[in-house]
mmCIF file of C-alpha atoms in Angstrom:
data_model
loop_
_atom_site.group_PDB
_atom_site.id
_atom_site.type_symbol
_atom_site.label_atom_id
_atom_site.label_comp_id
_atom_site.label_asym_id
_atom_site.label_seq_id
_atom_site.Cartn_x
_atom_site.Cartn_y
_atom_site.Cartn_z
ATOM 1 C CA MET A 25 -59.984 139.879 -155.863
ATOM 2 C CA MET A 26 -59.076 136.262 -155.283
ATOM 3 C CA ASP A 27 -55.353 136.443 -154.586
ATOM 4 C CA PHE A 28 -54.364 132.875 -153.785
ATOM 5 C CA ASN A 29 -50.697 133.654 -154.454
ATOM 6 C CA LYS A 30 -50.664 136.305 -151.745
ATOM 7 C CA LEU A 31 -52.447 133.957 -149.348
ATOM 8 C CA GLU A 32 -49.893 131.235 -150.041
ATOM 9 C CA PHE A 33 -47.088 133.795 -149.582
ATOM 10 C CA TYR A 34 -48.297 134.752 -146.091
ATOM 11 C CA VAL A 35 -48.646 131.122 -145.024
ATOM 12 C CA GLU A 36 -45.205 130.195 -146.360
ATOM 13 C CA LYS A 37 -43.693 133.283 -144.724
ATOM 14 C CA ALA A 38 -45.268 132.293 -141.401
ATOM 15 C CA LYS A 39 -43.845 128.785 -141.749
ATOM 16 C CA GLN A 40 -40.350 130.129 -142.400
ATOM 17 C CA GLN A 41 -40.589 132.592 -139.529
ATOM 18 C CA TRP A 42 -41.781 129.875 -137.147
ATOM 19 C CA MET A 43 -38.968 127.531 -138.180
ATOM 20 C CA SER A 44 -36.392 130.299 -137.671
ATOM 21 C CA GLY A 45 -37.695 131.031 -134.172
ATOM 22 C CA ASP A 46 -39.565 134.239 -134.977
ATOM 23 C CA GLU A 47 -42.860 133.261 -133.363
ATOM 24 C CA HIS A 48 -44.131 136.850 -133.197
ATOM 25 C CA GLY A 49 -43.526 137.382 -136.909
ATOM 26 C CA ALA A 50 -45.175 134.056 -137.701
ATOM 27 C CA VAL A 51 -48.288 135.033 -135.763
ATOM 28 C CA GLU A 52 -48.432 138.368 -137.612
ATOM 29 C CA SER A 53 -48.111 136.620 -140.974
ATOM 30 C CA LEU A 54 -50.823 134.119 -140.057
ATOM 31 C CA TYR A 55 -53.062 136.986 -138.970
ATOM 32 C CA LYS A 56 -52.573 138.642 -142.374
ATOM 33 C CA ALA A 57 -53.350 135.326 -144.083
ATOM 34 C CA LYS A 58 -56.469 134.921 -141.952
ATOM 35 C CA ARG A 59 -57.734 138.413 -142.816
ATOM 36 C CA LEU A 60 -57.043 137.887 -146.511
ATOM 37 C CA ALA A 61 -58.824 134.520 -146.436
ATOM 38 C CA ALA A 62 -61.824 136.106 -144.709
ATOM 39 C CA ALA A 63 -61.970 138.841 -147.353
ATOM 40 C CA MET A 64 -61.739 136.240 -150.117
ATOM 41 C CA GLU A 65 -64.536 134.232 -148.489
ATOM 42 C CA SER A 66 -66.756 137.320 -148.283
ATOM 43 C CA GLU A 67 -66.085 138.138 -151.925
ATOM 44 C CA ALA A 68 -66.886 134.580 -153.006
ATOM 45 C CA LYS A 69 -70.124 134.508 -151.003
ATOM 46 C CA PHE A 70 -71.153 137.859 -152.492
ATOM 47 C CA LYS A 71 -70.457 136.648 -156.027
ATOM 48 C CA LEU A 72 -72.439 133.462 -155.384
ATOM 49 C CA HIS A 73 -75.337 135.471 -153.984
ATOM 50 C CA VAL A 74 -75.333 137.978 -156.852
ATOM 51 C CA GLY A 75 -74.959 135.184 -159.394
ATOM 52 C CA HIS A 76 -77.887 133.327 -157.852
ATOM 53 C CA ARG A 77 -80.005 136.482 -157.844
ATOM 54 C CA ASP A 78 -79.133 137.198 -161.487
ATOM 55 C CA ALA A 79 -80.002 133.629 -162.442
ATOM 56 C CA ILE A 80 -83.464 134.063 -160.930
ATOM 57 C CA PHE A 81 -84.082 137.244 -162.949
ATOM 58 C CA ILE A 82 -82.889 135.650 -166.189
ATOM 59 C CA LYS A 83 -85.405 132.800 -165.920
#
Protein backbone atom coordinates (compact mmCIF):
# COMPACT_ATOMS: atom_id res chain seq x y z
CA MET A 1 0.00 0.00 0.00
CA MET A 2 1.40 3.36 -1.00
CA ASP A 3 1.20 5.33 2.24
CA PHE A 4 2.77 8.68 1.40
CA ASN A 5 1.14 10.29 4.44
CA LYS A 6 2.89 7.89 6.79
CA LEU A 7 6.19 8.44 4.98
CA GLU A 8 5.79 12.20 5.30
CA PHE A 9 4.87 11.76 8.99
CA TYR A 10 8.11 9.88 9.74
CA VAL A 11 10.23 12.46 7.93
CA GLU A 12 8.52 15.38 9.66
CA LYS A 13 8.83 13.62 13.03
CA ALA A 14 12.55 13.10 12.41
CA LYS A 15 12.94 16.78 11.56
CA GLN A 16 11.20 17.84 14.76
CA GLN A 17 13.21 15.41 16.85
CA TRP A 18 16.48 16.61 15.31
CA MET A 19 15.59 20.26 15.92
CA SER A 20 14.72 19.51 19.55
CA GLY A 21 18.05 17.75 20.12
CA ASP A 22 16.76 14.18 20.07
CA GLU A 23 19.26 12.83 17.54
CA HIS A 24 18.64 9.19 18.50
CA GLY A 25 14.89 9.55 17.98
CA ALA A 26 15.47 11.32 14.68
CA VAL A 27 17.66 8.49 13.43
CA GLU A 28 15.00 5.95 14.44
CA SER A 29 12.30 7.92 12.62
CA LEU A 30 14.46 8.21 9.51
CA TYR A 31 15.12 4.47 9.64
CA LYS A 32 11.36 3.83 9.73
CA ALA A 33 10.89 6.21 6.80
CA LYS A 34 13.67 4.45 4.88
CA ARG A 35 12.12 1.02 5.44
CA LEU A 36 8.67 2.26 4.44
CA ALA A 37 10.10 3.90 1.31
CA ALA A 38 11.89 0.66 0.39
CA ALA A 39 8.66 -1.31 0.82
CA MET A 40 6.79 1.22 -1.32
CA GLU A 41 9.49 0.99 -4.00
CA SER A 42 9.26 -2.81 -4.03
CA GLU A 43 5.48 -2.65 -4.32
CA ALA A 44 5.68 -0.16 -7.19
CA LYS A 45 8.26 -2.24 -9.06
CA PHE A 46 6.11 -5.36 -8.61
CA LYS A 47 3.02 -3.58 -9.91
CA LEU A 48 4.97 -2.27 -12.91
CA HIS A 49 6.31 -5.75 -13.63
CA VAL A 50 2.90 -7.42 -13.29
CA GLY A 51 1.26 -4.68 -15.34
CA HIS A 52 3.87 -5.10 -18.07
CA ARG A 53 3.41 -8.87 -18.06
CA ASP A 54 -0.38 -8.51 -18.25
CA ALA A 55 -0.05 -6.06 -21.13
CA ILE A 56 1.97 -8.62 -23.08
CA PHE A 57 -0.70 -11.30 -22.58
CA ILE A 58 -3.52 -8.96 -23.59
CA LYS A 59 -1.90 -8.19 -26.96
